[in-house]
Amino acid sequence: MTKFTSEERERLAKQGKAMPDGGYPIRNKADLKNAISAYGRGVNKPAVKRWIKKRAKDLKMTDILPDNWRI
């Protein structure tokens, strides 16, 4: 799992590749898989799920999402 510095998270948030607070940075397939795995640790699960689904769609990788998330 990739470790992101605060600066990297801030930069990715500005680029639209992480949540506004820098959480759940998703740049590629590996990051997407890590975010899905980390979903359960999220504080605001509905927002985290929406974010992960959005990035999966942006990356054209919705096939990686759990079956019950593909709506």
JSON list of C-alpha atoms in Angstrom, two decimals, residues 40-70:
[
{"chain": "A", "resi": 40, "resn": "GLY", "atom": "CA", "xyz": [-14.50, -0.01, 6.09]},
{"chain": "A", "resi": 41, "resn": "ARG", "atom": "CA", "xyz": [-12.18, 2.29, 8.03]},
{"chain": "A", "resi": 42, "resn": "GLY", "atom": "CA", "xyz": [-13.87, 5.43, 6.69]},
{"chain": "A", "resi": 43, "resn": "VAL", "atom": "CA", "xyz": [-15.70, 7.73, 9.08]},
{"chain": "A", "resi": 44, "resn": "ASN", "atom": "CA", "xyz": [-18.32, 8.91, 6.56]},
{"chain": "A", "resi": 45, "resn": "LYS", "atom": "CA", "xyz": [-18.91, 5.65, 4.68]},
{"chain": "A", "resi": 46, "resn": "PRO", "atom": "CA", "xyz": [-21.56, 7.00, 2.26]},
{"chain": "A", "resi": 47, "resn": "ALA", "atom": "CA", "xyz": [-19.23, 9.82, 1.14]},
{"chain": "A", "resi": 48, "resn": "VAL", "atom": "CA", "xyz": [-16.27, 7.47, 0.85]},
{"chain": "A", "resi": 49, "resn": "LYS", "atom": "CA", "xyz": [-18.29, 5.00, -1.23]},
{"chain": "A", "resi": 50, "resn": "ARG", "atom": "CA", "xyz": [-19.49, 7.80, -3.55]},
{"chain": "A", "resi": 51, "resn": "TRP", "atom": "CA", "xyz": [-15.90, 8.98, -3.94]},
{"chain": "A", "resi": 52, "resn": "ILE", "atom": "CA", "xyz": [-14.54, 5.52, -4.75]},
{"chain": "A", "resi": 53, "resn": "LYS", "atom": "CA", "xyz": [-17.34, 4.89, -7.25]},
{"chain": "A", "resi": 54, "resn": "LYS", "atom": "CA", "xyz": [-16.69, 8.27, -8.92]},
{"chain": "A", "resi": 55, "resn": "ARG", "atom": "CA", "xyz": [-12.97, 7.61, -9.28]},
{"chain": "A", "resi": 56, "resn": "ALA", "atom": "CA", "xyz": [-13.64, 4.09, -10.59]},
{"chain": "A", "resi": 57, "resn": "LYS", "atom": "CA", "xyz": [-15.92, 5.61, -13.23]},
{"chain": "A", "resi": 58, "resn": "ASP", "atom": "CA", "xyz": [-13.35, 8.31, -14.07]},
{"chain": "A", "resi": 59, "resn": "LEU", "atom": "CA", "xyz": [-10.69, 5.63, -14.51]},
{"chain": "A", "resi": 60, "resn": "LYS", "atom": "CA", "xyz": [-13.09, 3.35, -16.45]},
{"chain": "A", "resi": 61, "resn": "MET", "atom": "CA", "xyz": [-12.52, 0.60, -13.89]},
{"chain": "A", "resi": 62, "resn": "THR", "atom": "CA", "xyz": [-16.00, 0.06, -12.45]},
{"chain": "A", "resi": 63, "resn": "ASP", "atom": "CA", "xyz": [-15.50, -3.67, -12.99]},
{"chain": "A", "resi": 64, "resn": "ILE", "atom": "CA", "xyz": [-13.18, -3.64, -9.95]},
{"chain": "A", "resi": 65, "resn": "LEU", "atom": "CA", "xyz": [-15.95, -2.41, -7.65]},
{"chain": "A", "resi": 66, "resn": "PRO", "atom": "CA", "xyz": [-17.69, -4.95, -5.42]},
{"chain": "A", "resi": 67, "resn": "ASP", "atom": "CA", "xyz": [-20.79, -6.37, -7.15]},
{"chain": "A", "resi": 68, "resn": "ASN", "atom": "CA", "xyz": [-23.19, -4.73, -4.70]},
{"chain": "A", "resi": 69, "resn": "TRP", "atom": "CA", "xyz": [-21.67, -1.27, -5.42]},
{"chain": "A", "resi": 70, "resn": "ARG", "atom": "CA", "xyz": [-22.33, -1.35, -9.18]}
]
